[in-house]
Coordinates of C-alpha atoms in Angstrom, one line a residue:
Chain A
X1 CA -122.5 215.8 228.7
X2 CA -118.9 217.5 229.6
X3 CA -120.7 220.3 230.9
X4 CA -124.0 218.6 234.0
X5 CA -126.7 221.1 235.2
X6 CA -125.7 223.9 234.0
X7 CA -127.8 227.3 235.7
X8 CA -128.2 229.5 233.8
X9 CA -129.7 232.8 236.3
X10 CA -132.7 232.4 234.5
X11 CA -136.9 232.4 236.0
X12 CA -138.3 232.2 232.5
X13 CA -138.3 233.1 229.1
X14 CA -137.6 236.6 228.2
X15 CA -140.1 237.3 224.9
X16 CA -138.7 240.5 222.6
X17 CA -140.9 242.2 223.5
X18 CA -139.9 241.9 227.3
X19 CA -136.5 242.5 226.3
X20 CA -134.3 246.9 226.6
X21 CA -133.0 247.3 223.0
X22 CA -129.6 246.0 223.7
X23 CA -130.7 243.2 224.9
X24 CA -133.3 242.6 221.9
X25 CA -130.3 243.3 219.6
X26 CA -128.1 240.5 221.3
X27 CA -131.1 238.2 221.0
X28 CA -131.8 239.1 216.9
X29 CA -128.0 238.5 216.5
X30 CA -128.5 235.6 218.0
X31 CA -131.6 234.4 216.1
X32 CA -129.8 235.3 213.1
X33 CA -127.2 232.3 213.8
X34 CA -124.5 235.2 214.1
X35 CA -121.9 234.5 216.5
X36 CA -121.3 236.5 219.6
X37 CA -117.4 237.5 219.8
X38 CA -115.0 238.6 223.1
X39 CA -115.7 242.3 222.7
X40 CA -119.7 242.4 221.5
X41 CA -122.4 243.2 224.8
X42 CA -123.6 240.1 226.1
X43 CA -126.4 240.1 229.1
X44 CA -124.6 239.0 232.2
X45 CA -126.6 235.7 232.2
X46 CA -125.3 234.4 228.9
X47 CA -121.8 235.8 230.1
X48 CA -122.0 233.8 233.7
X49 CA -123.4 231.0 231.3
X50 CA -120.7 230.2 229.0
X51 CA -118.1 230.9 231.8
X52 CA -119.9 228.0 233.6
X53 CA -120.4 226.2 231.0
X54 CA -117.0 226.6 229.3
X55 CA -114.8 226.4 232.9
X56 CA -116.5 222.8 233.7
X57 CA -116.2 220.9 230.7
X58 CA -111.9 222.0 230.5
X59 CA -112.2 220.6 233.9
X60 CA -113.9 217.4 232.5
X61 CA -110.8 217.3 230.0
X62 CA -108.4 217.8 232.5
X63 CA -109.7 215.6 235.3
X64 CA -110.4 213.0 232.5
X65 CA -106.3 212.3 231.8
X66 CA -106.9 211.2 235.4
X67 CA -109.0 207.8 235.3
X68 CA -106.9 206.7 231.5
X69 CA -102.8 207.6 233.1
X70 CA -104.2 205.1 235.8
X71 CA -102.8 202.6 232.6
X72 CA -100.4 204.3 229.9
X73 CA -98.3 202.6 232.7
X74 CA -99.5 199.4 232.6
X75 CA -100.8 199.5 228.9
X76 CA -100.4 195.4 227.7
X77 CA -98.2 196.5 224.8
X78 CA -95.7 199.7 223.6
X79 CA -98.1 200.3 220.8
X80 CA -101.2 200.8 223.3
X81 CA -99.1 203.3 226.0
X82 CA -97.9 205.0 223.0
X83 CA -102.2 205.5 222.0
X84 CA -102.7 206.3 225.2
X85 CA -100.1 208.4 225.7
X86 CA -101.3 210.6 222.9
X87 CA -105.1 210.8 223.8
X88 CA -104.1 211.7 227.2
X89 CA -102.2 214.5 226.1
X90 CA -105.3 215.6 223.1
X91 CA -107.5 215.7 226.3
X92 CA -104.5 218.4 228.5
X93 CA -105.4 220.3 224.9
X94 CA -108.4 219.9 225.0
X95 CA -108.8 221.2 228.3
X96 CA -106.4 224.4 226.9
X97 CA -108.1 225.0 223.9
X98 CA -111.9 225.5 225.9
X99 CA -109.8 227.7 229.5
X100 CA -108.7 230.2 227.0
X101 CA -112.4 230.0 225.9
X102 CA -113.0 231.2 229.0
X103 CA -111.2 233.4 229.4
X104 CA -112.2 235.5 226.3
X105 CA -115.5 235.6 229.0
X106 CA -112.9 237.9 231.6
X107 CA -112.5 235.2 234.0
X108 CA -108.8 233.9 234.7
X109 CA -107.0 230.8 234.8
X110 CA -105.4 230.4 237.8
X111 CA -109.7 232.0 238.7
X112 CA -111.0 229.0 237.2
X113 CA -108.6 226.4 238.9
X114 CA -108.9 227.9 242.5
X115 CA -112.8 226.7 242.2
X116 CA -111.8 224.1 240.5
X117 CA -109.5 222.5 243.5
X118 CA -112.3 224.3 245.9
X119 CA -114.7 222.6 244.8
X120 CA -116.8 225.7 243.9
X121 CA -117.1 224.2 239.7
X122 CA -117.8 221.2 238.6
X123 CA -116.3 218.6 236.2
X124 CA -118.5 215.9 234.7
X125 CA -119.2 212.5 236.8
X126 CA -118.2 210.2 234.8
X127 CA -114.6 210.5 236.0
X128 CA -115.3 209.7 239.7
X129 CA -115.5 206.0 238.5
X130 CA -112.5 203.8 238.8
X131 CA -110.6 202.0 236.1
X132 CA -110.3 198.8 237.5
X133 CA -108.7 196.7 234.4
X134 CA -107.2 197.5 231.2
X135 CA -110.9 197.2 229.4
X136 CA -112.7 199.9 231.6
X137 CA -109.2 202.1 228.8
X138 CA -111.7 200.9 226.4
X139 CA -115.0 201.6 227.6
X140 CA -113.2 205.3 227.9
X141 CA -112.8 205.4 224.2
X142 CA -116.5 203.8 223.7
X143 CA -118.5 205.5 225.7
X144 CA -117.2 208.4 227.1
X145 CA -115.4 209.9 224.3
X146 CA -118.7 208.7 222.4
X147 CA -120.6 210.6 224.5
X148 CA -118.7 213.2 223.9
X149 CA -119.3 213.4 220.5
X150 CA -122.7 213.3 220.0
X151 CA -122.4 216.7 222.5
X152 CA -119.5 218.3 221.4
X153 CA -121.0 218.0 217.6
X154 CA -123.5 220.9 217.6
X155 CA -121.6 223.0 220.4
X156 CA -119.4 223.6 217.1
X157 CA -122.6 226.1 216.1
X158 CA -122.7 227.4 219.3
X159 CA -123.4 230.9 219.4
X160 CA -120.5 232.1 221.7
X161 CA -117.1 232.0 219.2
X162 CA -114.1 231.0 220.6
X163 CA -116.4 228.1 222.3
X164 CA -117.6 226.7 219.0
X165 CA -113.7 227.4 217.0
X166 CA -112.7 225.2 220.1
X167 CA -115.1 222.5 219.8
X168 CA -114.4 222.3 216.0
X169 CA -110.8 222.1 217.1
X170 CA -111.3 218.5 219.1
X171 CA -113.7 217.1 217.0
X172 CA -111.8 217.1 215.0
X173 CA -109.4 215.5 217.3
X174 CA -112.4 213.0 219.2
X175 CA -113.4 210.9 216.5
X176 CA -109.8 209.0 216.6
X177 CA -110.2 208.2 220.8
X178 CA -113.3 206.1 220.3
X179 CA -111.9 204.8 217.3
X180 CA -108.8 203.4 219.5
X181 CA -111.6 202.5 222.4
X182 CA -113.3 200.4 219.9
X183 CA -110.4 199.3 218.7
X184 CA -108.8 197.3 221.6
X185 CA -112.1 196.3 222.3
X186 CA -112.1 194.4 219.0
X187 CA -109.3 193.3 220.3
X188 CA -110.4 191.9 223.4
X189 CA -113.8 190.8 223.0
X190 CA -113.4 188.7 219.3
X191 CA -110.0 188.2 218.9
X192 CA -109.3 187.7 222.8
X193 CA -109.6 184.6 224.9
X194 CA -112.9 183.9 227.2
X195 CA -111.3 185.7 230.7
X196 CA -110.8 188.5 228.2
X197 CA -114.3 188.7 227.1
X198 CA -115.6 188.5 230.5
X199 CA -113.5 191.5 231.6
X200 CA -114.4 193.7 228.6
X201 CA -118.6 192.8 229.6
X202 CA -117.4 193.1 233.8
X203 CA -116.5 196.8 232.2
X204 CA -119.3 197.6 230.0
X205 CA -121.6 196.8 233.1
X206 CA -119.8 199.4 235.6
X207 CA -119.9 201.7 232.3
X208 CA -122.7 202.1 230.7
X209 CA -125.4 203.4 233.2
X210 CA -123.0 206.2 233.9
X211 CA -121.5 207.1 230.5
X212 CA -125.8 207.7 230.1
X213 CA -125.9 210.0 232.9
X214 CA -123.3 212.2 231.0
X215 CA -126.1 213.4 229.2
X216 CA -127.6 215.0 232.5
X217 CA -130.9 214.5 233.8
X218 CA -133.8 215.2 231.9
X219 CA -134.1 219.2 231.1
X220 CA -137.5 219.4 228.9
X221 CA -139.0 220.7 232.0
X222 CA -135.7 223.3 232.8
X223 CA -136.2 226.9 232.6
X224 CA -131.6 227.0 232.5
X225 CA -132.2 224.3 229.4
X226 CA -134.5 226.7 227.7
X227 CA -132.5 229.8 228.5
X228 CA -129.5 228.0 227.3
X229 CA -131.2 226.4 224.2
X230 CA -132.3 230.6 223.6
X231 CA -129.0 231.6 223.8
X232 CA -127.8 228.6 221.7
X233 CA -125.4 227.9 223.8
X234 CA -126.7 223.8 223.6
X235 CA -129.1 222.1 220.3
X236 CA -130.6 219.9 221.6
X237 CA -132.0 218.4 225.2
X238 CA -130.3 215.9 227.4
X239 CA -132.5 213.3 226.6
X240 CA -132.4 213.7 222.7
X241 CA -128.5 213.5 222.4
X242 CA -128.6 210.9 225.3
X243 CA -131.1 209.1 223.2
X244 CA -129.1 208.9 219.9
X245 CA -125.8 207.4 221.8
X246 CA -128.1 204.6 222.9
X247 CA -129.2 203.8 219.5
X248 CA -125.6 204.4 217.9
X249 CA -124.1 202.6 220.7
X250 CA -126.1 199.2 221.2
X251 CA -125.0 197.3 217.9
X252 CA -122.1 198.7 218.8
X253 CA -122.2 196.4 221.4
X254 CA -124.1 193.7 219.6
X255 CA -120.7 193.4 217.3
X256 CA -118.5 193.1 220.6
X257 CA -121.1 190.1 221.5
X258 CA -121.5 191.9 224.5
X259 CA -124.5 192.5 226.4
X260 CA -126.0 196.0 227.6
X261 CA -127.1 195.7 230.9
X262 CA -130.0 197.3 230.6
X263 CA -132.8 194.2 231.2
X264 CA -135.6 197.3 229.6
X265 CA -133.7 197.7 226.3
X266 CA -136.0 196.8 223.4
X267 CA -135.9 197.6 220.2
X268 CA -139.0 199.9 219.8
X269 CA -140.4 199.6 216.1
X270 CA -142.8 202.3 216.2
X271 CA -140.0 204.8 217.1
X272 CA -137.5 203.8 215.3
X273 CA -135.5 203.9 218.8
X274 CA -134.4 201.7 221.4
X275 CA -136.2 201.8 224.7
X276 CA -134.1 202.3 227.9
X277 CA -134.1 201.6 231.7
X278 CA -134.6 204.2 234.1
X279 CA -131.0 205.5 235.4
X280 CA -130.7 206.0 238.9
X281 CA -130.5 210.2 239.3
X282 CA -129.7 210.0 242.7
X283 CA -126.7 208.5 241.8
X284 CA -125.4 210.6 239.5
X285 CA -127.2 213.8 242.2
X286 CA -124.2 211.4 244.5
X287 CA -121.5 211.2 242.2
X288 CA -122.0 215.2 241.0
X289 CA -122.3 216.0 244.2
X290 CA -119.0 214.8 245.6
X291 CA -119.8 211.2 246.5
X292 CA -119.1 209.4 243.8
X293 CA -116.1 206.7 244.3
X294 CA -113.4 208.2 243.4
X295 CA -114.1 211.9 244.2
X296 CA -111.7 213.4 246.8
X297 CA -109.6 211.1 245.0
X298 CA -109.2 213.1 241.9
X299 CA -109.5 216.5 243.1
X300 CA -106.9 215.9 245.7
X301 CA -104.2 214.4 242.5
X302 CA -105.4 218.0 240.5
X303 CA -104.7 219.8 243.7
X304 CA -101.2 218.0 244.3
X305 CA -100.5 218.1 240.6
X306 CA -100.8 222.2 240.3
X307 CA -98.5 222.4 244.2
X308 CA -95.5 220.6 243.7
X309 CA -95.8 222.6 239.9
X310 CA -95.7 225.9 241.9
X311 CA -91.6 225.4 241.4
X312 CA -91.7 224.5 238.6
X313 CA -93.9 227.5 237.1
X314 CA -92.4 230.2 239.5
X315 CA -88.9 229.6 238.3
X316 CA -89.9 229.8 234.6
X317 CA -92.0 233.2 235.3
X318 CA -88.5 234.2 237.5
X319 CA -86.7 233.2 234.3
X320 CA -88.8 234.6 231.8
X321 CA -88.5 238.0 233.9
X322 CA -84.8 238.1 234.6
X323 CA -84.1 238.0 231.3
X324 CA -86.9 241.0 230.0
X325 CA -85.0 243.1 232.7
X326 CA -81.3 242.2 231.1
X327 CA -82.4 242.9 228.0
X328 CA -83.8 246.5 228.7
X329 CA -79.9 246.9 230.9
X330 CA -78.6 246.1 227.8
X331 CA -81.3 248.7 226.1
X332 CA -80.0 251.6 228.2
X333 CA -76.5 250.7 228.3
X334 CA -76.5 250.9 223.9
X335 CA -78.3 254.0 224.9
Chain B
X1 CA -101.8 231.4 244.1
X2 CA -98.6 232.5 242.1
X3 CA -98.5 235.2 239.7
X4 CA -100.3 233.8 235.7
X5 CA -98.2 233.2 233.2
X6 CA -99.2 236.0 230.4
X7 CA -101.2 235.2 227.1
X8 CA -100.4 234.6 224.0
X9 CA -101.8 234.2 220.7
X10 CA -100.2 231.4 218.5
X11 CA -100.7 231.8 214.5
X12 CA -100.1 228.8 212.2
X13 CA -98.9 228.7 208.6
X14 CA -99.9 225.3 207.6
X15 CA -98.8 223.3 205.4
X16 CA -100.0 224.5 201.2
X17 CA -98.0 227.9 201.8
X18 CA -101.3 230.4 202.9
X19 CA -100.6 232.7 205.7
X20 CA -100.4 232.4 209.3
X21 CA -104.1 231.9 210.7
X22 CA -104.8 232.9 214.5
X23 CA -105.3 229.1 215.9
X24 CA -106.4 230.1 220.1
X25 CA -103.7 231.4 222.7
X26 CA -102.1 230.0 225.7
X27 CA -100.0 231.0 228.6
X28 CA -96.2 231.4 228.6
X29 CA -93.5 233.0 230.2
X30 CA -91.9 234.1 227.1
X31 CA -92.3 234.4 224.1
X32 CA -89.0 230.8 223.7
X33 CA -91.3 229.0 225.4
X34 CA -94.5 230.4 223.9
X35 CA -93.4 228.5 220.7
X36 CA -92.6 225.2 222.6
X37 CA -96.3 225.5 223.9
X38 CA -97.2 226.3 221.1
X39 CA -95.8 223.6 219.3
X40 CA -97.7 220.2 222.2
X41 CA -101.4 222.3 222.3
X42 CA -101.3 223.0 218.4
X43 CA -100.0 221.0 215.9
X44 CA -99.8 217.8 217.3
X45 CA -101.4 216.2 213.7
X46 CA -98.5 218.1 211.8
X47 CA -101.1 221.3 211.1
X48 CA -98.3 223.7 210.4
X49 CA -94.3 224.1 209.6
X50 CA -94.1 228.0 211.4
X51 CA -95.8 229.7 214.5
X52 CA -95.9 232.7 215.5
X53 CA -96.8 233.9 219.5
X54 CA -98.0 237.2 219.6
X55 CA -98.2 238.6 223.5
X56 CA -101.8 239.3 223.5
X57 CA -101.8 242.2 225.3
X58 CA -100.0 243.7 222.5
X59 CA -102.9 243.3 219.7
X60 CA -105.0 246.2 219.4
X61 CA -108.1 245.5 218.1
X62 CA -110.6 247.7 215.9
X63 CA -113.1 247.7 218.7
X64 CA -117.3 246.6 217.6
X65 CA -119.1 249.6 218.1
X66 CA -116.8 251.1 216.0
X67 CA -118.0 248.4 213.2
X68 CA -120.4 250.8 210.9
X69 CA -117.9 253.5 210.7
X70 CA -115.4 251.0 210.0
X71 CA -116.8 249.3 207.1
X72 CA -119.5 251.1 206.0
X73 CA -117.6 252.9 203.6
X74 CA -116.9 250.2 200.8
X75 CA -120.4 249.2 200.8
X76 CA -120.8 252.2 198.9
X77 CA -118.4 251.5 196.3
X78 CA -119.5 247.8 194.3
X79 CA -117.8 249.1 191.7
X80 CA -114.6 247.6 193.7
X81 CA -115.9 244.1 193.0
X82 CA -115.6 242.9 189.0
X83 CA -119.1 241.5 188.1
X84 CA -119.9 245.9 189.1
X85 CA -119.2 245.8 185.2
X86 CA -120.7 243.6 181.7
X87 CA -118.2 242.9 180.0
X88 CA -120.1 242.1 176.2
X89 CA -120.5 237.8 175.6
X90 CA -118.4 238.6 172.5
X91 CA -115.4 239.8 173.6
X92 CA -114.6 236.0 175.2
X93 CA -113.1 234.9 178.7
X94 CA -111.8 238.2 180.6

């Protein structure tokens, strides 16, 4: 997902009986479905896991602006351009909600940005793929935001209050993102030329598998996944959400008249779900590890944006300090 | 990295009256910019008609550990709730 492969520091799950009283009280609070708030006591691993997950989620929103920004100046109509601008602005907003949620856990904004810029923190593998044609922008809305919604809806019930509240805001806005993407694909596929439809098919061929990888590797055996679920940070396994996404998305591809690029994809009556082919996890690990088609470019762009903006941030701060000084001087004079 | 902009807590009053409600926080160099940033971050869909920005450091919060002493006294005063009193049906709506 936007946060993939989050380590919890756990070797195995502790039972309530093995926990110290403070941790047991915490776990019982979580088990009862109550929220944990910033000043409440929490296990160190819970705090660290949340910082990793929320910052990775925030970085994904911020880096996620880049592939789409590529098309703001190239959008086919003024209306599409305005819609895309609004969507990209939303992504910036989502990043900001999430950074603030992470900051309540005791990490600073600058620390998080430093971890992103020096490669220590990850962001979703999906944003390391290029946007080659206008159809890619539609694909990102439909598939990438569609997969994000699948993951973010249950995150609204996350045990950590600030994260859960940030997710409520994000989810309210995310549906627009998916719909605008699908709407632009309807135009290409059902009202467009053969060449436009072919462009959409090509985009689906390139985005389908990376979209499925967004949910992360199968985590049935993973102690980190089990620990995250015990802490109610995570509500579903990666495979559950991936299956739900496939089941929802295949009929939408059918409506567009596009073919999902998976020869093994077929409806399984007994399961009431689609069976689908093997995901190339080698590719996933490569891209997440920094060696995807656009990793270096994405990170360079982020670092450059941060460095190019330094004079502006410093200037505004200097101005604010000067005004504050003048105000306190004025007060001293009056007294 | 240079000094980080201070943190502000943002409160918005919605369209239909009611009080300002906390919606989240953001960084800004001063109060004026905090309001402008809050406009962009928290009211992109016409969510409000008024914004308050408060320096996060200026907020005093109750400590979670004080939950007992702070809120317990109200538990014993159930007569503060109207349902504590039985009013005969014959009296009519009250």
